[in-house]
Tab-separated table of C-alpha atoms and ligand atoms in Angstrom:
chain	number	residue	atom	x	y	z
A	26	MET	CA	-21.639	15.239	-33.648
A	27	THR	CA	-22.156	14.557	-30.082
A	28	ALA	CA	-26.154	14.644	-28.770
A	29	LYS	CA	-26.593	17.200	-26.199
A	30	GLY	CA	-27.218	15.216	-22.528
A	31	LYS	CA	-25.932	12.118	-23.728
A	32	ILE	CA	-25.413	9.144	-21.394
A	33	SER	CA	-23.337	6.571	-21.916
A	34	GLU	CA	-22.593	3.827	-19.610
A	35	ASN	CA	-21.339	0.258	-19.164
A	36	MET	CA	-19.798	-2.272	-17.055
A	37	VAL	CA	-17.428	-5.149	-18.604
A	38	GLU	CA	-15.837	-7.974	-16.695
A	39	ASN	CA	-11.714	-8.676	-16.720
A	40	LYS	CA	-10.699	-5.565	-18.758
A	41	THR	CA	-7.863	-4.894	-16.609
A	42	LYS	CA	-7.096	-8.409	-15.506
A	43	GLY	CA	-3.476	-9.060	-15.944
A	44	ARG	CA	-2.487	-5.750	-15.684
A	45	GLU	CA	0.777	-5.187	-13.030
A	46	LEU	CA	0.809	-2.511	-10.565
A	47	GLN	CA	2.638	-1.453	-7.012
A	48	ALA	CA	0.874	-1.818	-4.211
A	49	TYR	CA	1.459	-2.013	-0.530
A	50	CYS	CA	1.205	-5.565	0.552
A	51	PRO	CA	-0.227	-6.354	3.973
A	52	ASP	CA	1.512	-9.523	4.643
A	53	CYS	CA	4.901	-8.264	3.042
A	54	ARG	CA	4.623	-4.811	4.868
A	55	ARG	CA	5.896	-3.158	2.027
A	56	ASP	CA	5.303	-1.811	-1.823
A	57	ARG	CA	5.547	-4.792	-3.839
A	58	GLU	CA	4.414	-6.006	-7.573
A	59	HIS	CA	0.752	-7.355	-7.560
A	60	VAL	CA	-1.348	-8.670	-10.717
A	61	VAL	CA	-5.183	-8.064	-10.850
A	62	VAL	CA	-6.524	-11.764	-10.882
A	63	VAL	CA	-10.034	-10.687	-11.725
A	64	SER	CA	-12.073	-7.022	-12.458
A	65	VAL	CA	-15.272	-5.407	-12.911
A	66	ASP	CA	-14.700	-2.298	-14.645
A	67	THR	CA	-17.289	0.580	-15.587
A	68	TYR	CA	-17.453	3.599	-17.323
A	69	PHE	CA	-19.840	6.567	-17.275
A	70	SER	CA	-19.758	9.879	-19.470
A	71	GLU	CA	-22.382	12.392	-19.865
A	72	ASP	CA	-22.056	15.179	-22.598
A	73	PHE	CA	-23.323	18.349	-21.784
A	74	ASN	CA	-22.845	19.827	-25.230
A	75	GLU	CA	-20.940	19.503	-28.278
A	76	TYR	CA	-17.733	20.786	-26.640
A	77	SER	CA	-18.072	19.538	-22.895
A	78	GLY	CA	-19.023	16.426	-20.882
A	79	ILE	CA	-17.682	14.625	-17.992
A	80	SER	CA	-16.331	11.170	-17.609
A	81	ALA	CA	-15.152	8.470	-15.098
A	82	GLU	CA	-13.866	4.986	-14.830
A	83	ASP	CA	-13.984	2.665	-11.991
A	84	ASN	CA	-12.068	-0.222	-11.874
A	85	TYR	CA	-12.951	-2.898	-9.240
A	86	GLN	CA	-9.987	-5.358	-8.803
A	87	VAL	CA	-8.866	-8.259	-6.889
A	88	ILE	CA	-4.953	-8.069	-6.782
A	89	LYS	CA	-2.540	-10.839	-5.734
A	90	CYS	CA	1.160	-9.886	-4.430
A	91	ARG	CA	3.791	-11.829	-5.193
A	92	CYS	CA	3.470	-13.873	-2.239
A	93	GLY	CA	-0.070	-14.574	-2.759
A	94	CYS	CA	-1.825	-12.631	-0.530
A	95	LEU	CA	-5.046	-11.343	-2.255
A	96	SER	CA	-6.801	-7.951	-1.399
A	97	PHE	CA	-9.049	-5.473	-3.301
A	98	ARG	CA	-8.526	-2.335	-5.253
A	99	HIS	CA	-10.894	0.249	-6.215
A	100	LEU	CA	-9.304	2.646	-8.822
A	101	ASN	CA	-11.197	5.586	-9.691
A	102	TRP	CA	-10.864	8.118	-12.532
A	103	PHE	CA	-12.963	10.800	-12.971
A	104	SER	CA	-12.318	13.730	-15.531
A	105	GLU	CA	-12.827	16.310	-13.055
A	106	PHE	CA	-10.236	15.546	-10.947
A	107	GLN	CA	-7.524	15.845	-13.180
A	108	ASP	CA	-5.977	18.800	-14.211
A	109	GLN	CA	-2.299	19.688	-14.997
A	110	GLU	CA	-0.981	18.565	-11.447
A	111	ALA	CA	-3.796	15.892	-10.916
A	112	SER	CA	-3.859	12.735	-12.737
A	113	GLY	CA	-7.622	12.416	-11.485
A	114	TYR	CA	-6.887	8.908	-10.354
A	115	THR	CA	-7.992	7.930	-6.687
A	116	GLU	CA	-6.804	4.319	-5.154
A	117	ILE	CA	-8.512	2.745	-2.154
A	118	LEU	CA	-7.261	-0.662	-1.090
A	119	TYR	CA	-8.939	-3.120	0.708
A	120	PRO	CA	-8.375	-4.397	3.554
A	121	PRO	CA	-6.855	-0.237	4.702
A	122	ARG	CA	-3.191	-0.380	4.705
A	123	LYS	CA	-1.117	0.720	7.462
A	124	PRO	CA	2.447	0.634	7.330
A	125	ASP	CA	2.531	0.140	11.042
A	126	SER	CA	0.273	-2.923	11.025
A	127	LEU	CA	1.016	-6.396	12.588
A	128	PRO	CA	1.318	-9.245	9.843
A	129	VAL	CA	-0.509	-12.351	11.113
A	130	LYS	CA	1.692	-14.863	11.216
A	131	LYS	CA	1.251	-18.566	10.660
A	132	PHE	CA	2.126	-20.980	13.084
A	133	GLN	CA	2.773	-24.928	12.574
A	134	ASN	CA	1.363	-27.180	14.995
A	135	VAL	CA	-0.702	-24.653	17.080
A	136	PRO	CA	-4.441	-25.724	18.225
A	137	THR	CA	-6.974	-24.129	15.371
A	138	LEU	CA	-9.075	-22.358	18.192
A	139	ILE	CA	-5.901	-20.358	19.620
A	140	SER	CA	-4.278	-19.830	16.135
A	141	LYS	CA	-7.859	-18.602	15.213
A	142	ILE	CA	-8.097	-16.147	18.660
A	143	TYR	CA	-4.491	-15.282	17.729
A	144	GLU	CA	-5.714	-14.138	14.339
A	145	GLU	CA	-8.658	-12.199	15.675
A	146	THR	CA	-6.162	-10.617	18.293
A	147	ILE	CA	-3.948	-9.209	15.572
A	148	LYS	CA	-6.826	-8.009	13.398
A	149	THR	CA	-8.545	-6.303	16.802
A	150	PHE	CA	-4.953	-4.572	17.196
A	151	ASN	CA	-4.840	-3.212	13.418
A	152	ASP	CA	-8.027	-1.826	13.505
A	153	GLY	CA	-6.843	-0.055	16.983
A	154	SER	CA	-9.554	-1.854	19.366
A	155	TYR	CA	-6.758	-2.030	21.788
A	156	THR	CA	-8.829	-3.020	24.737
A	157	LEU	CA	-10.437	-5.981	22.491
A	158	CYS	CA	-6.984	-6.667	21.460
A	159	ALA	CA	-5.793	-7.084	25.280
A	160	ALA	CA	-8.603	-9.191	26.119
A	161	GLY	CA	-7.680	-11.531	23.134
A	162	LEU	CA	-4.434	-11.790	24.507
A	163	ARG	CA	-5.687	-12.935	27.724
A	164	VAL	CA	-7.912	-15.670	25.957
A	165	ILE	CA	-4.609	-17.131	24.088
A	166	VAL	CA	-2.905	-17.395	27.489
A	167	GLU	CA	-5.834	-19.170	29.023
A	168	GLY	CA	-6.027	-21.384	25.910
A	169	ILE	CA	-2.498	-22.476	26.329
A	170	CYS	CA	-3.154	-23.314	30.132
A	171	GLU	CA	-6.023	-25.234	28.808
A	172	VAL	CA	-4.467	-27.333	25.983
A	173	ASN	CA	-1.399	-28.252	28.532
A	174	GLY	CA	-3.787	-29.232	31.315
A	175	VAL	CA	-2.956	-26.392	33.649
A	176	LYS	CA	-5.649	-25.995	36.179
A	177	ASP	CA	-3.556	-23.995	38.761
A	178	GLY	CA	0.200	-23.575	39.743
A	179	PRO	CA	2.193	-22.042	42.590
A	180	VAL	CA	1.799	-18.346	43.565
A	181	THR	CA	3.471	-16.221	46.819
A	182	ARG	CA	0.589	-14.349	48.856
A	183	GLN	CA	1.745	-11.518	51.221
A	184	GLN	CA	0.225	-11.874	54.607
A	185	LYS	CA	-1.350	-9.381	56.635
A	186	ASP	CA	2.077	-9.380	58.805
A	187	GLY	CA	4.065	-8.898	55.500
A	188	SER	CA	5.365	-12.041	55.666
A	189	ASP	CA	4.905	-14.211	52.216
A	190	LYS	CA	2.992	-17.505	51.788
A	191	ASP	CA	3.148	-19.907	49.455
A	192	CYS	CA	0.068	-21.283	47.792
A	193	ARG	CA	-1.783	-22.527	44.969
A	194	SER	CA	-4.163	-20.419	42.854
A	195	ASN	CA	-6.155	-21.210	39.497
A	196	ARG	CA	-6.830	-17.697	38.502
A	197	LEU	CA	-4.312	-16.940	35.679
A	198	GLU	CA	-1.672	-15.595	37.592
A	199	GLY	CA	-1.250	-19.035	39.230
A	200	LYS	CA	-1.695	-21.622	35.682
A	201	ILE	CA	1.014	-19.012	34.266
A	202	TYR	CA	3.347	-20.549	37.280
A	203	GLY	CA	1.611	-23.915	36.567
A	204	LEU	CA	2.963	-23.876	33.165
A	205	CYS	CA	6.339	-22.949	34.329
A	206	GLU	CA	5.701	-25.930	36.747
A	207	LYS	CA	5.173	-28.421	34.026
A	208	ASP	CA	8.577	-27.080	32.246
A	209	ILE	CA	6.304	-25.684	29.492
A	210	LEU	CA	7.339	-22.461	30.112
A	211	THR	CA	10.839	-20.856	31.605
A	212	LYS	CA	10.491	-18.889	34.408
A	213	LYS	CA	11.658	-16.059	32.289
A	214	SER	CA	8.913	-16.065	30.066
A	215	ALA	CA	6.453	-16.598	33.012
A	216	ASP	CA	7.404	-13.515	34.773
A	217	MET	CA	7.129	-11.739	31.298
A	218	LEU	CA	3.755	-13.411	30.982
A	219	HIS	CA	2.701	-12.144	34.525
A	220	GLU	CA	2.897	-8.650	33.525
A	221	HIS	CA	1.162	-9.552	30.323
A	222	ARG	CA	-1.691	-10.979	32.984
A	223	PHE	CA	-2.158	-7.441	34.380
A	224	LEU	CA	-2.240	-6.190	30.788
A	225	GLY	CA	-5.447	-8.287	30.469
A	226	ASN	CA	-7.081	-7.700	33.808
A	227	GLY	CA	-6.806	-4.321	33.692
A	228	ALA	CA	-8.794	-4.240	29.891
A	229	VAL	CA	-11.409	-6.396	30.877
A	230	HIS	CA	-12.210	-5.532	34.779
A	231	ASP	CA	-11.223	-2.245	34.738
A	232	LEU	CA	-11.943	-1.025	31.337
A	233	ALA	CA	-8.799	0.669	31.142
A	234	GLU	CA	-7.186	0.650	27.240
A	235	PRO	CA	-3.659	-0.455	27.042
A	236	GLY	CA	-1.367	1.695	25.107
A	237	GLU	CA	-0.408	0.736	21.639
A	238	ARG	CA	3.430	0.506	22.302
A	239	GLU	CA	2.309	-2.090	25.415
A	240	LEU	CA	0.532	-4.354	23.448
A	241	ARG	CA	2.777	-4.404	20.412
A	242	ILE	CA	4.912	-5.766	23.126
A	243	ALA	CA	2.678	-8.257	24.627
A	244	ILE	CA	1.937	-9.758	21.317
A	245	GLU	CA	5.332	-10.387	20.356
A	246	LEU	CA	5.640	-12.023	23.719
A	247	ILE	CA	2.673	-14.316	22.827
A	248	GLU	CA	4.262	-15.169	19.529
A	249	HIS	CA	7.504	-16.101	20.923
A	250	ILE	CA	5.737	-18.244	23.732
A	251	LEU	CA	3.695	-20.001	20.556
A	252	GLU	CA	6.514	-20.549	18.734
A	253	ASP	CA	8.251	-22.217	21.820
A	254	ILE	CA	5.446	-24.264	22.937
A	255	PHE	CA	4.034	-25.529	20.028
A	256	VAL	CA	6.623	-25.061	17.018
A	257	MET	CA	9.524	-25.710	18.449
A	258	PRO	CA	9.073	-29.340	19.853
A	259	GLN	CA	7.490	-30.215	16.441
A	260	LYS	CA	10.689	-28.916	14.607
A	261	ALA	CA	12.911	-30.632	17.474
A	262	GLU	CA	11.003	-34.173	16.671
A	263	THR	CA	11.389	-33.627	12.774
A	264	LEU	CA	15.038	-33.405	13.402
A	265	LYS	CA	15.300	-36.132	15.775
A	266	LYS	CA	13.627	-38.292	13.033
A	267	ILE	CA	15.752	-37.454	10.195
A	268	ARG	CA	18.691	-38.138	12.238
A	269	LEU	CA	17.865	-41.344	13.473
A	270	ARG	CA	16.745	-42.646	9.906
A	271	ALA	CA	20.443	-41.227	8.493
A	272	LYS	CA	21.939	-43.561	11.209
A	273	ILE	CA	19.945	-46.526	10.433
A	274	LYS	CA	20.750	-46.181	6.579
A	275	SER	CA	24.760	-45.707	7.430
A	276	VAL	CA	24.664	-48.711	9.875
A	277	ASP	CA	22.439	-50.758	6.969
A	278	PRO	CA	23.122	-48.784	3.613
A	279	ALA	CA	21.050	-51.801	1.911
B	15	LIG	ZN1	2.854	-9.832	-0.299
């Protein structure tokens, strides 16, 4: 016979370790198989009388996707949430999953500070902090100029009489064309970045929140530029070395 008002509580480690489950992976950006790597599992029950009571179980789990991405899952089961239609389970994943969230891409050879700002910028986008995200994109562009020693660049200014005058500017606009001048960026990318620059300016100085779609495009552009400036030259260099080694071997097989 169950004692009236009896409360049971316990906490164990790794009761659900090794359990397999399906969850949305923020890196793979789709539902994938995960496994519980470590868990803390709690149980609670209270008997009101011989025939009725409530019970609950909580599983706090570190879960791992097949891609290696680790995240946190809290699975709760509560007897009072269970009926003929409901299982009684509630699942919460951390960080929260948004199917349209952007992945943080891994770029090789990008200076640590730039890649850190890039990572934070993507996170602010996924959190919906669009003004900060736009400011972050602007800082990335400044960073690209800085590591390439670009302090200024050519711009065209319209005069009072309507005529154009070529000059140099050390503002971001000038620096963007300075990247182009040094053959670090193509003219097409510089023009596109120029549009992006206004986004950064608007966000920081006028506190105008840029649109989500506009930011997605700007982020995509920055990712292409990071790839072009830092990743591709490294790949080309590696390829050159491989070809050179192959050539030496073919000339001198010994
Ligand atoms: Zn994954």
